Short mmCIF file of C-alpha atoms in Angstrom, two decimals:
data_model
loop_
_atom_site.label_atom_id
_atom_site.label_comp_id
_atom_site.label_asym_id
_atom_site.label_seq_id
_atom_site.Cartn_x
_atom_site.Cartn_y
_atom_site.Cartn_z
CA MET A 1411 -56.59 0.39 -11.47
CA ARG A 1412 -56.83 3.76 -9.79
CA GLY A 1413 -53.87 6.01 -9.15
CA SER A 1414 -53.18 8.16 -6.13
CA ARG A 1415 -55.36 11.12 -5.27
CA THR A 1416 -54.44 14.42 -3.77
CA ALA A 1417 -53.38 14.08 -0.15
CA VAL A 1418 -54.13 17.56 1.17
CA ARG A 1419 -56.43 16.54 4.02
CA ARG A 1420 -54.73 13.36 5.20
CA PRO A 1421 -52.40 12.87 8.19
CA SER A 1422 -48.67 12.54 7.57
CA ARG A 1423 -48.26 8.83 6.86
CA ALA A 1424 -51.53 8.53 4.96
CA ARG A 1425 -50.65 11.68 3.01
CA ALA A 1426 -47.31 10.22 2.03
CA ARG A 1427 -49.02 7.05 0.96
CA GLY A 1428 -51.74 8.80 -1.03
CA ALA A 1429 -49.47 11.37 -2.66
CA THR A 1430 -46.86 10.56 -5.27
CA ILE A 1431 -45.08 7.29 -4.49
CA ALA A 1432 -42.04 6.41 -6.55
CA ALA A 1433 -40.58 3.22 -7.87
CA PHE A 1434 -38.12 2.43 -10.64
CA ALA A 1435 -35.73 -0.04 -12.23
CA VAL A 1436 -34.19 -0.08 -15.69
CA LEU A 1437 -34.27 -1.83 -17.92
CA ALA A 1438 -45.32 -18.07 -16.00
CA ALA A 1439 -46.78 -18.03 -12.60
CA THR A 1440 -44.77 -18.52 -9.45
CA VAL A 1441 -46.54 -20.00 -6.46
CA PRO A 1442 -45.29 -20.63 -2.92
CA ALA A 1443 -43.69 -24.04 -2.59
CA ALA A 1444 -46.37 -26.23 -1.12
CA ALA A 1445 -45.79 -28.54 1.76
CA VAL A 1446 -45.29 -32.16 0.72
CA ALA A 1447 -48.65 -33.81 1.10
CA ALA A 1448 -49.84 -37.38 0.92
CA GLY A 1449 -49.63 -38.84 -2.56
CA THR A 1450 -46.30 -37.24 -3.41
CA ARG A 1451 -42.93 -38.68 -4.27
CA GLU A 1452 -39.54 -37.17 -3.65
CA VAL A 1453 -36.92 -36.96 -6.38
CA ASP A 1454 -33.18 -36.56 -5.81
CA THR A 1455 -31.20 -36.59 -9.05
CA GLU A 1456 -27.48 -35.92 -9.62
CA LEU A 1457 -26.53 -34.82 -13.14
CA PRO A 1458 -23.27 -34.01 -14.94
CA TYR A 1459 -22.92 -30.56 -16.51
CA VAL A 1460 -20.24 -28.69 -18.46
CA CYS A 1461 -19.78 -25.01 -17.51
CA ALA A 1462 -17.97 -22.20 -19.33
CA PHE A 1463 -15.30 -20.34 -17.32
CA PRO A 1464 -12.66 -17.89 -18.60
CA SER A 1465 -10.04 -20.63 -18.33
CA GLY A 1466 -12.13 -23.06 -20.37
CA GLN A 1467 -14.92 -25.63 -20.12
CA ARG A 1468 -15.14 -27.22 -16.68
CA PRO A 1469 -17.22 -30.17 -15.45
CA ALA A 1470 -19.74 -29.53 -12.71
CA THR A 1471 -22.16 -31.62 -10.72
CA VAL A 1472 -25.75 -30.47 -10.30
CA ARG A 1473 -28.01 -32.17 -7.79
CA ILE A 1474 -31.74 -31.43 -8.05
CA SER A 1475 -34.25 -32.46 -5.41
CA ALA A 1476 -38.00 -31.84 -5.40
CA ALA A 1477 -41.32 -33.42 -4.54
CA PHE A 1478 -43.98 -34.16 -7.18
CA PRO A 1479 -47.53 -35.53 -6.96
CA ASP A 1480 -48.00 -39.19 -7.79
CA ARG A 1481 -50.78 -38.32 -10.23
CA VAL A 1482 -52.97 -35.32 -11.18
CA ALA A 1483 -56.20 -34.88 -13.07
CA ALA A 1484 -56.17 -33.31 -16.53
CA GLY A 1485 -56.14 -29.54 -16.10
CA GLU A 1486 -54.83 -29.78 -12.52
CA PRO A 1487 -51.53 -27.91 -11.93
CA ILE A 1488 -48.45 -29.90 -10.98
CA ARG A 1489 -46.77 -28.01 -8.13
CA PRO A 1490 -43.14 -29.04 -7.53
CA ALA A 1491 -42.37 -28.56 -3.83
CA ASP A 1492 -39.20 -28.26 -1.73
CA VAL A 1493 -37.09 -27.58 -4.82
CA THR A 1494 -33.33 -27.41 -4.21
CA THR A 1495 -30.59 -27.00 -6.82
CA THR A 1496 -27.06 -27.76 -5.59
CA VAL A 1497 -24.18 -26.87 -7.91
CA THR A 1498 -20.61 -28.03 -7.25
CA PHE A 1499 -17.81 -26.36 -9.23
CA PRO A 1500 -14.35 -28.01 -9.40
CA ALA A 1501 -11.12 -26.56 -8.01
CA GLU A 1502 -10.09 -25.11 -11.41
CA ALA A 1503 -13.28 -23.06 -11.56
CA VAL A 1504 -12.75 -21.85 -7.99
CA ALA A 1505 -9.28 -20.61 -8.98
CA ASP A 1506 -10.89 -18.51 -11.74
CA LEU A 1507 -13.21 -16.87 -9.21
CA ALA A 1508 -10.49 -16.37 -6.59
CA ALA A 1509 -8.35 -14.58 -9.18
CA THR A 1510 -10.86 -11.71 -9.16
CA GLY A 1511 -10.04 -10.98 -5.51
CA ALA A 1512 -13.40 -12.31 -4.36
CA ALA A 1513 -13.72 -13.71 -0.85
CA GLU A 1514 -17.49 -14.25 -0.85
CA VAL A 1515 -19.93 -15.58 -3.42
CA ARG A 1516 -23.68 -15.05 -3.64
CA ALA A 1517 -25.48 -17.02 -6.31
CA GLU A 1518 -28.79 -17.29 -8.09
CA THR A 1519 -29.58 -20.23 -10.34
CA ARG A 1520 -31.80 -20.35 -13.43
CA LEU A 1521 -32.50 -23.93 -14.46
CA THR A 1522 -34.37 -24.49 -17.72
CA VAL A 1523 -36.76 -27.41 -17.34
CA ALA A 1524 -38.09 -29.05 -20.50
CA VAL A 1525 -41.73 -30.10 -20.14
CA ALA A 1526 -43.31 -32.61 -22.53
CA GLN A 1527 -46.66 -34.35 -22.89
CA ASN A 1528 -47.92 -36.32 -25.88
CA ASP A 1529 -45.13 -34.93 -28.11
CA ALA A 1530 -46.01 -31.32 -27.22
CA THR A 1531 -43.35 -29.34 -25.36
CA ALA A 1532 -42.84 -26.24 -23.26
CA GLU A 1533 -40.15 -24.77 -21.02
CA ALA A 1534 -40.19 -23.60 -17.41
CA THR A 1535 -37.53 -21.70 -15.48
CA TRP A 1536 -36.70 -22.83 -11.96
CA ARG A 1537 -35.07 -19.98 -10.05
CA GLY A 1538 -33.16 -20.41 -6.82
CA THR A 1539 -31.19 -18.20 -4.44
CA ALA A 1540 -28.19 -19.44 -2.45
CA GLN A 1541 -26.92 -18.16 0.89
CA PRO A 1542 -23.53 -16.35 0.81
CA VAL A 1543 -20.57 -18.73 0.75
CA ALA A 1544 -16.96 -17.94 1.67
CA LEU A 1545 -14.64 -18.51 -1.30
CA ALA A 1546 -11.62 -20.59 -0.37
CA PRO A 1547 -8.46 -20.17 -2.48
CA SER A 1548 -8.61 -23.83 -3.52
CA GLY A 1549 -10.87 -26.82 -3.54
CA PRO A 1550 -14.39 -27.26 -4.90
CA LEU A 1551 -17.23 -24.78 -4.35
CA THR A 1552 -20.75 -25.93 -3.51
CA LEU A 1553 -23.73 -23.58 -3.87
CA THR A 1554 -27.18 -24.66 -2.65
CA ALA A 1555 -30.10 -22.65 -4.04
CA THR A 1556 -33.76 -22.83 -3.11
CA GLY A 1557 -36.82 -20.98 -4.35
CA ASP A 1558 -40.36 -21.11 -5.64
CA VAL A 1559 -40.94 -22.55 -9.10
CA PRO A 1560 -43.81 -22.24 -11.60
CA THR A 1561 -46.62 -24.73 -11.87
CA VAL A 1562 -47.02 -26.92 -14.95
CA THR A 1563 -50.42 -28.06 -16.23
CA GLY A 1564 -51.09 -30.81 -18.74
CA ARG A 1565 -53.89 -29.94 -21.14
CA SER A 1566 -55.05 -33.54 -21.60
CA ALA A 1567 -54.52 -37.06 -20.28
CA GLY A 1568 -51.10 -38.56 -20.78
CA GLU A 1569 -47.80 -38.75 -18.96
CA LEU A 1570 -46.10 -35.37 -18.42
CA THR A 1571 -42.31 -35.35 -18.06
CA LEU A 1572 -39.96 -32.73 -16.63
CA SER A 1573 -36.28 -32.82 -17.60
CA ALA A 1574 -33.33 -30.63 -16.61
CA ALA A 1575 -31.76 -28.66 -19.47
CA ASP A 1576 -29.50 -25.57 -19.58
CA LEU A 1577 -28.41 -23.94 -16.33
CA ALA A 1578 -27.22 -20.38 -15.69
CA VAL A 1579 -25.56 -19.43 -12.40
CA ASP A 1580 -25.47 -15.68 -11.67
CA LEU A 1581 -22.61 -14.95 -9.27
CA ALA A 1582 -22.24 -11.84 -7.10
CA LEU A 1583 -18.60 -11.59 -6.02
CA GLY A 1584 -17.62 -9.66 -2.90
CA THR A 1585 -14.30 -8.88 -1.25
CA ALA A 1586 -13.32 -9.55 2.36
CA ASP A 1587 -14.00 -5.92 3.34
CA GLY A 1588 -17.56 -6.04 2.02
CA GLY A 1589 -16.81 -4.36 -1.29
CA ALA A 1590 -17.33 -5.67 -4.81
CA ALA A 1591 -14.73 -7.69 -6.66
CA ASP A 1592 -13.76 -6.92 -10.25
CA PRO A 1593 -15.94 -7.99 -11.93
CA ALA A 1594 -18.69 -7.67 -9.38
CA ALA A 1595 -20.95 -10.00 -11.38
CA ARG A 1596 -20.40 -13.03 -13.55
CA THR A 1597 -22.81 -15.38 -15.26
CA VAL A 1598 -21.66 -18.98 -15.65
CA THR A 1599 -23.53 -20.87 -18.37
CA CYS A 1600 -23.74 -24.65 -18.13
CA ALA A 1601 -25.03 -27.32 -20.48
CA LEU A 1602 -26.24 -30.79 -19.58
CA ALA A 1603 -23.48 -33.30 -20.37
CA GLU A 1604 -24.13 -35.64 -23.29
CA ASP A 1605 -23.80 -38.70 -21.06
CA ALA A 1606 -26.44 -37.54 -18.57
CA ALA A 1607 -28.79 -40.39 -17.71
CA ASP A 1608 -32.23 -40.28 -19.37
CA HIS A 1609 -31.48 -36.88 -20.93
CA GLY A 1610 -31.77 -35.25 -17.48
CA LEU A 1611 -35.20 -36.71 -16.65
CA LEU A 1612 -36.38 -35.44 -13.26
CA ALA A 1613 -39.93 -36.78 -13.03
CA ALA A 1614 -42.78 -38.30 -15.01
CA VAL A 1615 -46.22 -37.50 -13.63
CA PRO A 1616 -49.32 -39.35 -14.90
CA VAL A 1617 -52.13 -36.97 -15.86
CA GLY A 1618 -55.69 -38.29 -15.83
CA PRO A 1619 -57.07 -41.71 -14.77
CA ALA A 1620 -54.67 -44.62 -15.00
CA ALA A 1621 -56.43 -46.11 -18.03
CA GLU A 1622 -56.00 -42.86 -19.96
CA VAL A 1623 -52.31 -42.28 -19.28
CA ALA A 1624 -50.36 -42.77 -22.45
CA GLY A 1625 -46.71 -43.63 -22.42
CA ALA A 1626 -46.64 -45.40 -19.06
CA GLY A 1627 -45.49 -48.97 -18.70
CA PRO A 1628 -47.80 -51.81 -17.58
CA ASP A 1629 -46.85 -51.17 -13.96
CA GLY A 1630 -47.39 -47.43 -14.27
CA SER A 1631 -43.66 -46.72 -14.51
CA PRO A 1632 -42.61 -43.72 -16.60
CA SER A 1633 -41.54 -44.10 -20.18
CA ALA A 1634 -38.35 -42.55 -21.52
CA SER A 1635 -38.38 -38.77 -21.70
CA PRO A 1636 -37.86 -36.95 -24.97
CA SER A 1637 -34.53 -35.18 -25.17
CA PRO A 1638 -34.59 -31.57 -23.94
CA SER A 1639 -32.75 -30.69 -27.12
CA ASP A 1640 -35.81 -31.54 -29.21
CA THR A 1641 -37.03 -28.40 -30.94
CA PRO A 1642 -40.07 -26.99 -29.11
CA GLY A 1643 -42.95 -25.70 -31.18
CA ARG A 1644 -43.02 -28.24 -33.98
CA GLN A 1645 -43.20 -32.02 -33.63
CA GLY A 1646 -43.59 -34.46 -36.49
CA GLY A 1647 -44.41 -31.71 -38.97
CA GLU A 1648 -47.28 -30.38 -36.88
CA PRO A 1649 -47.94 -26.63 -37.31
CA ALA A 1650 -46.41 -24.55 -34.53
CA ASP A 1651 -49.72 -22.91 -33.54
CA ARG A 1652 -51.37 -26.32 -33.12
CA GLN A 1653 -48.42 -27.55 -31.05
CA ARG A 1654 -48.74 -24.51 -28.78
CA GLU A 1655 -52.42 -25.29 -28.22
CA ARG A 1656 -51.50 -28.77 -26.94
CA ALA A 1657 -48.33 -27.79 -25.08
CA PRO A 1658 -48.32 -28.00 -21.27
CA ARG A 1659 -49.10 -24.65 -19.68
CA VAL A 1660 -46.39 -23.14 -17.49
CA GLY A 1661 -47.98 -21.08 -14.72
CA GLY A 1662 -51.67 -20.82 -13.99
CA ASP A 1663 -54.08 -20.21 -11.15
CA ALA A 1664 -53.46 -20.54 -7.46
CA PRO A 1665 -55.32 -23.31 -5.53
CA ASP A 1666 -57.99 -20.84 -4.37
CA GLY A 1667 -58.71 -19.76 -7.93
CA THR A 1668 -57.00 -16.38 -7.68
CA ALA A 1669 -54.36 -15.40 -10.19
CA ALA A 1670 -50.89 -16.52 -9.09
CA ARG A 1671 -47.78 -14.39 -9.50
CA PRO A 1672 -45.86 -14.96 -12.73
CA ASP A 1673 -42.29 -16.22 -12.52
CA ALA A 1674 -40.43 -13.27 -11.02
CA PRO A 1675 -37.17 -12.76 -9.11
CA PRO A 1676 -37.40 -12.18 -5.35
CA CYS A 1677 -38.24 -8.62 -4.30
CA ARG A 1678 -38.02 -8.49 -0.51
CA TYR A 1679 -36.38 -6.29 2.08
CA ASP A 1680 -33.85 -8.26 4.15
CA ALA A 1681 -31.11 -7.89 6.76
CA ARG A 1682 -28.74 -6.36 4.20
CA TYR A 1683 -31.41 -3.90 3.08
CA PRO A 1684 -33.94 -3.43 5.90
CA ALA A 1685 -37.27 -1.71 5.35
CA GLY A 1686 -37.69 1.86 6.59
CA PRO A 1687 -40.76 3.75 7.82
CA MET A 1688 -41.90 4.70 4.30
CA SER A 1689 -40.62 1.73 2.30
CA LEU A 1690 -42.05 0.47 -1.00
CA ASN A 1691 -41.08 -2.17 -3.50
CA ALA A 1692 -42.11 -2.69 -7.13
CA TYR A 1693 -41.13 -4.48 -10.32
CA ILE A 1694 -40.33 -2.83 -13.61
CA THR A 1695 -39.67 -4.28 -17.05
CA GLY A 1696 -39.62 -3.14 -20.66
CA TYR A 1697 -37.51 -2.65 -23.76
CA ALA A 1698 -34.40 -0.68 -24.65
CA ASN A 1699 -33.66 -0.08 -28.32
CA VAL A 1700 -30.21 -0.53 -29.79
CA ARG A 1701 -30.42 1.90 -32.67
CA LYS A 1702 -27.35 0.67 -34.54
CA LEU A 1703 -28.64 -2.89 -34.58
CA LYS A 1704 -32.22 -1.90 -35.43
CA GLY A 1705 -33.56 -4.03 -32.59
CA ALA A 1706 -34.58 -3.95 -28.95
CA ALA A 1707 -33.41 -5.76 -25.83
CA LEU A 1708 -36.01 -7.02 -23.37
CA ILE A 1709 -35.02 -5.86 -19.90
CA PRO A 1710 -36.20 -8.50 -17.41
CA LEU A 1711 -38.36 -8.02 -14.36
CA THR A 1712 -36.20 -6.10 -11.90
CA CYS A 1713 -36.87 -5.40 -8.24
CA THR A 1714 -36.61 -1.85 -6.91
CA LEU A 1715 -36.64 -0.88 -3.24
CA ILE A 1716 -37.75 2.69 -2.50
CA GLU A 1717 -37.74 4.93 0.55
CA GLN A 1718 -40.27 7.70 0.03
CA GLY A 1719 -39.53 11.26 0.89
CA GLU A 1720 -42.08 13.39 2.70
CA PRO A 1721 -44.33 15.17 0.18
CA GLU A 1722 -44.49 18.95 0.35
CA PHE A 1723 -47.79 20.69 -0.47
CA GLU A 1724 -47.94 24.38 -1.38
CA PHE A 1725 -51.33 26.13 -1.81
CA TYR A 1726 -52.01 28.57 -4.59
CA PRO A 1727 -52.60 32.13 -3.30
CA ASP A 1728 -56.36 31.83 -3.85
CA PHE A 1729 -56.46 28.32 -2.29
CA SER A 1730 -58.00 26.97 -5.49
CA GLY A 1731 -55.45 24.17 -5.50
CA GLY A 1732 -51.75 23.71 -5.14
CA THR A 1733 -48.60 21.79 -6.01
CA ILE A 1734 -47.14 18.62 -4.53
CA LYS A 1735 -43.40 17.92 -4.55
CA GLN A 1736 -41.68 14.76 -3.44
CA ARG A 1737 -38.16 13.38 -3.66
CA SER A 1738 -37.51 9.71 -2.95
CA THR A 1739 -34.47 7.49 -3.22
CA GLY A 1740 -34.03 3.84 -4.05
CA ASP A 1741 -31.94 1.02 -5.45
CA LEU A 1742 -32.12 -1.81 -7.90
CA TYR A 1743 -31.89 -4.95 -5.79
CA ASN A 1744 -30.96 -8.42 -6.97
CA GLY A 1745 -29.25 -11.04 -4.83
CA GLY A 1746 -28.06 -8.43 -2.34
CA ARG A 1747 -26.48 -6.25 -5.03
CA THR A 1748 -27.62 -3.13 -6.90
CA TRP A 1749 -27.98 -4.46 -10.41
CA SER A 1750 -30.55 -5.97 -12.73
CA PRO A 1751 -30.92 -9.70 -13.31
CA PRO A 1752 -28.82 -10.84 -16.29
CA PHE A 1753 -30.64 -10.53 -19.61
CA GLU A 1754 -29.91 -11.91 -23.05
CA ALA A 1755 -30.39 -10.23 -26.41
CA THR A 1756 -29.75 -11.45 -29.95
CA PHE A 1757 -29.18 -9.07 -32.88
CA LEU A 1758 -27.89 -9.18 -36.43
CA THR A 1759 -24.56 -7.38 -36.13
CA PHE A 1760 -23.73 -5.34 -39.25
CA GLY A 1761 -27.05 -6.58 -40.65
CA PHE A 1762 -26.17 -10.23 -41.18
CA THR A 1763 -24.19 -11.81 -38.30
CA PRO A 1764 -26.28 -13.23 -35.40
CA THR A 1765 -24.81 -12.05 -32.12
CA THR A 1766 -26.06 -13.03 -28.66
CA ALA A 1767 -24.92 -11.20 -25.53
CA THR A 1768 -25.71 -11.68 -21.85
CA MET A 1769 -25.70 -8.36 -20.00
CA VAL A 1770 -26.23 -6.78 -16.58
CA LEU A 1771 -27.14 -3.19 -15.73
CA GLU A 1772 -25.14 -2.15 -12.66
CA GLN A 1773 -26.15 0.86 -10.58
CA THR A 1774 -23.09 3.01 -9.80
CA GLY A 1775 -24.60 5.90 -7.85
CA PRO A 1776 -27.76 7.16 -6.14
CA LEU A 1777 -31.17 6.54 -7.70
CA THR A 1778 -33.43 9.56 -7.20
CA ILE A 1779 -37.08 10.13 -8.04
CA ASP A 1780 -38.42 13.69 -8.32
CA SER A 1781 -42.17 14.20 -8.67
CA LEU A 1782 -44.11 17.42 -9.17
CA GLY A 1783 -47.90 17.42 -9.21
CA ALA A 1784 -50.54 20.12 -9.56
CA THR A 1785 -54.14 19.81 -8.44
CA ASP A 1786 -57.33 21.89 -8.24
CA PHE A 1787 -58.84 19.15 -6.05
CA VAL A 1788 -60.75 17.81 -9.06
CA PHE A 1789 -58.04 17.30 -11.67
CA THR A 1790 -54.47 16.26 -10.82
CA SER A 1791 -51.47 15.95 -13.12
CA THR A 1792 -48.05 14.67 -12.09
CA ASP A 1793 -44.64 14.62 -13.78
CA THR A 1794 -41.96 12.27 -12.47
CA TYR A 1795 -38.28 12.11 -13.39
CA VAL A 1796 -36.22 9.09 -12.42
CA ARG A 1797 -32.43 9.44 -12.53
CA VAL A 1798 -29.85 6.73 -12.03
CA PRO A 1799 -26.26 6.12 -13.24
CA LEU A 1800 -26.00 2.69 -14.87
CA VAL A 1801 -23.03 0.87 -16.38
CA LEU A 1802 -23.77 -1.85 -18.94
CA ARG A 1803 -21.70 -5.01 -18.34
CA VAL A 1804 -21.37 -7.83 -20.87
CA THR A 1805 -20.80 -11.20 -19.22
CA SER A 1806 -20.90 -13.47 -22.29
CA LEU A 1807 -20.89 -13.10 -26.08
CA THR A 1808 -21.55 -15.46 -28.98
CA VAL A 1809 -21.02 -14.39 -32.60
CA ASN A 1810 -22.43 -16.56 -35.38
CA GLY A 1811 -22.58 -19.50 -32.95
CA THR A 1812 -18.97 -19.10 -31.77
CA PRO A 1813 -18.42 -18.10 -28.11
CA LEU A 1814 -16.01 -15.19 -27.64
CA ASP A 1815 -14.34 -14.72 -24.27
CA VAL A 1816 -15.19 -11.17 -23.18
CA GLY A 1817 -13.20 -11.54 -19.96
CA PRO A 1818 -14.27 -10.54 -16.45
CA SER A 1819 -14.39 -6.74 -16.88
CA CYS A 1820 -16.26 -6.01 -20.11
CA ARG A 1821 -18.41 -2.89 -19.63
CA THR A 1822 -19.19 0.59 -20.91
CA GLU A 1823 -16.38 2.97 -20.00
CA LYS A 1824 -18.84 5.30 -18.24
CA PRO A 1825 -22.55 5.30 -17.33
CA LEU A 1826 -25.31 5.47 -19.89
CA ALA A 1827 -26.30 9.09 -20.57
CA SER A 1828 -29.68 10.71 -21.27
CA PRO A 1829 -30.49 14.31 -22.21
CA GLU A 1830 -30.91 16.06 -18.84
CA PRO A 1831 -33.72 18.65 -18.56
CA ASP A 1832 -32.09 20.26 -15.51
CA PRO A 1833 -28.30 19.88 -15.87
CA ALA A 1834 -27.48 22.58 -13.32
CA HIS A 1835 -29.02 20.52 -10.52
CA HIS A 1836 -28.28 17.06 -11.95
CA PRO A 1837 -24.76 16.98 -13.44
CA GLY A 1838 -22.96 13.90 -14.72
CA ASP A 1839 -23.92 10.96 -16.90
CA HIS A 1840 -27.07 9.09 -15.92
CA LEU A 1841 -30.25 7.63 -17.35
CA VAL A 1842 -33.35 9.83 -17.18
CA LEU A 1843 -36.85 8.38 -17.50
CA HIS A 1844 -40.01 10.50 -17.47
CA GLY A 1845 -43.57 9.57 -16.61
CA ARG A 1846 -46.70 11.73 -16.69
CA GLY A 1847 -50.11 10.89 -15.30
CA GLU A 1848 -53.49 12.57 -15.03
CA GLN A 1849 -56.54 11.84 -12.93
CA VAL A 1850 -59.99 13.24 -12.39
CA THR A 1851 -61.10 12.58 -8.82
CA GLY A 1852 -63.20 9.44 -8.73
CA GLU A 1853 -62.07 8.31 -12.18
CA PRO A 1854 -59.29 5.87 -13.15
CA ALA A 1855 -55.87 7.43 -13.70
CA THR A 1856 -54.32 7.61 -17.14
CA GLY A 1857 -50.64 7.50 -18.01
CA TYR A 1858 -48.11 7.09 -15.22
CA LEU A 1859 -48.86 7.76 -11.58
CA LEU A 1860 -46.27 6.69 -9.07
CA LEU A 1861 -48.59 4.71 -6.84
CA SER A 1862 -50.21 2.57 -9.52
CA GLY A 1863 -47.36 2.52 -12.03
CA GLY A 1864 -47.45 2.83 -15.79
CA PRO A 1865 -45.02 3.69 -18.60
CA LEU A 1866 -41.70 5.52 -18.16
CA THR A 1867 -39.84 6.63 -21.29
CA GLY A 1868 -36.53 8.19 -22.20
CA GLU A 1869 -33.58 8.19 -24.56
CA VAL A 1870 -30.04 7.08 -23.85
CA SER A 1871 -26.58 7.17 -25.38
CA ILE A 1872 -24.53 3.99 -24.99
CA PRO A 1873 -20.83 4.80 -24.34
CA ALA A 1874 -17.84 2.98 -25.78
CA PHE A 1875 -16.86 -0.36 -24.25
CA THR A 1876 -13.69 -1.15 -22.36
CA GLY A 1877 -12.07 -4.19 -20.77
CA CYS A 1878 -13.62 -6.63 -23.26
CA GLY A 1879 -11.55 -9.61 -24.30
CA ALA A 1880 -9.17 -12.19 -22.90
CA GLY A 1881 -6.13 -14.12 -24.08
CA GLY A 1882 -4.81 -11.16 -26.06
CA GLU A 1883 -8.03 -10.66 -28.05
CA ASN A 1884 -9.46 -7.13 -27.74
CA LEU A 1885 -13.21 -6.96 -28.39
CA ASP A 1886 -13.69 -3.33 -27.34
CA ARG A 1887 -13.80 -2.01 -30.91
CA LEU A 1888 -16.21 -4.74 -32.05
CA LEU A 1889 -18.74 -3.96 -29.32
CA THR A 1890 -18.29 -0.20 -29.61
CA ALA A 1891 -18.78 -0.27 -33.38
CA SER A 1892 -21.80 -2.57 -33.08
CA VAL A 1893 -23.65 -1.05 -30.13
CA SER A 1894 -22.38 2.31 -28.87
CA GLY A 1895 -24.04 5.55 -29.92
CA PRO A 1896 -26.91 8.00 -29.20
CA GLY A 1897 -30.65 7.93 -29.82
CA ASN A 1898 -31.60 4.64 -28.12
CA TYR A 1899 -35.26 4.80 -27.06
CA VAL A 1900 -36.18 3.25 -23.69
CA LYS A 1901 -39.68 2.30 -22.53
CA GLN A 1902 -40.17 0.71 -19.14
CA THR A 1903 -43.41 -0.30 -17.40
CA GLN A 1904 -43.65 -0.14 -13.63
CA GLY A 1905 -46.09 -2.29 -11.70
CA GLN A 1906 -48.23 -1.38 -8.70
CA THR A 1907 -46.12 -0.66 -5.62
CA CYS A 1908 -46.35 -2.64 -2.40
CA TYR A 1909 -46.31 -0.37 0.66
CA VAL A 1910 -44.41 -2.72 2.98
CA ALA A 1911 -44.27 -0.17 5.83
CA ALA A 1912 -48.05 -0.06 6.23
CA ASP A 1913 -49.38 -1.31 9.55
CA VAL A 1914 -51.63 -3.65 7.56
CA PRO A 1915 -50.28 -4.16 4.01
CA ASN A 1916 -52.90 -4.03 1.26
CA PRO A 1917 -53.58 -7.63 0.09
CA ASP A 1918 -54.40 -6.26 -3.38
CA GLU A 1919 -50.85 -4.88 -3.65
CA CYS A 1920 -48.63 -7.18 -1.57
CA THR A 1921 -48.11 -10.90 -1.15
CA THR A 1922 -48.18 -12.36 2.35
CA ASP A 1923 -44.37 -12.11 2.48
CA LEU A 1924 -44.45 -8.45 1.39
CA GLN A 1925 -43.44 -8.76 -2.23
CA PRO A 1926 -45.18 -6.82 -5.03
CA LEU A 1927 -48.29 -8.70 -6.10
CA LYS A 1928 -48.75 -6.94 -9.46
CA ILE A 1929 -46.27 -8.02 -12.13
CA PRO A 1930 -45.94 -5.58 -15.07
CA VAL A 1931 -45.87 -6.69 -18.69
CA PRO A 1932 -43.33 -5.13 -21.08
CA ALA A 1933 -44.76 -2.97 -23.87
CA ARG A 1934 -43.10 -1.45 -26.92
#
């Protein structure tokens, strides 16, 4: 992949495109839902779930509809189409949400789907996004989410089953005046009820010729599905590496043989955040160390929307080269809000107690990107500093297998703070990430260039926590003692940007619906 080159001799828009282009977010394969074709069958299944709310465990109804092929050949991807996940929360759960002052709810769903074939198992994540729904003070709440889902490919002949398992519902809560409720985000975790029919079986798809399909009845009807609670990775004493070799593959190639996009959250401009004349979007992902716990949290793929500033070029006195400066602005963007997708991390607290937390990084101020490059028209080097104030919110916590109610407002008392190389011009607490790239004209770029992406690194102090706990239990000191402190190394990897404002978007950078095509892979 080649980075940007010097833009001295290009017109304004092309110069802005070819000069430093910024994208940021802090800290498998998704394919477009295909139209239902001949030889498919539609599934509409209603399942009971139990969901965790601050007031206690509440029943919920989850209805899943999709279309599956009647049969596929071995090695042929199964492409679920027209996938819809409808979640209905009871009145008691609605009262919990209304107590935050919320008048509107936006939701994203993450349904774990257990995939099994010939005693080998895998997991897929079905993501969906729901339209905003007004929150009534009483009565049930129904959220209908749709979205693209990953393909699943059986590695050999034999019936392949897909079963619903755990469900997470990420809620964005807004007030009547368009502001954010407190908390602005909440993740509701739900488990399939024990009395769910057929362990949540959604579909059983024969793979291979009829005579080769194992596990089907005489009439071709599906056999019972293994329970989603079965431990993936080891069946009947089989070594885990052998099981992985036989396990169904989640994600794969697109129908035309090109690589399909991995499972990623939506990253589009929309009516709430319209594209401007110099707009970009990109994904970023990576790791953030928690020094006290001697571990790292994987920060999930996060969408960032960027509006580029106009680059400024200044020649050296002898015209042997010059410098390029550019300032751009942007936002994290997830479900219409400026925060990361929820992410989960498990550590050994105090060295021996397993602790699992679900967290969200919430942007609380402007995101700015400052780039400075120098070129002699043969060699170009560029330094980029990304600055953004981020508050870390904890939405759920489990210690040694026991859930602890963190309440609706558990967060760091102030934004994460990095050492600032220019405090006079950039006061206040914020994260700082730095990227440096170099390029010889005509050669591939090395390091980080803002057009093609690459690694961004920094260090951050995690502040003390506040507002954690419910029912008289204060968890602030536990989280502060376990997590807060300086010296936490951060390494994020940005993918190739998509220049959505181009008259003809580059098909090597953008999908047909103007999302980033290149999905970065986290690196330590």
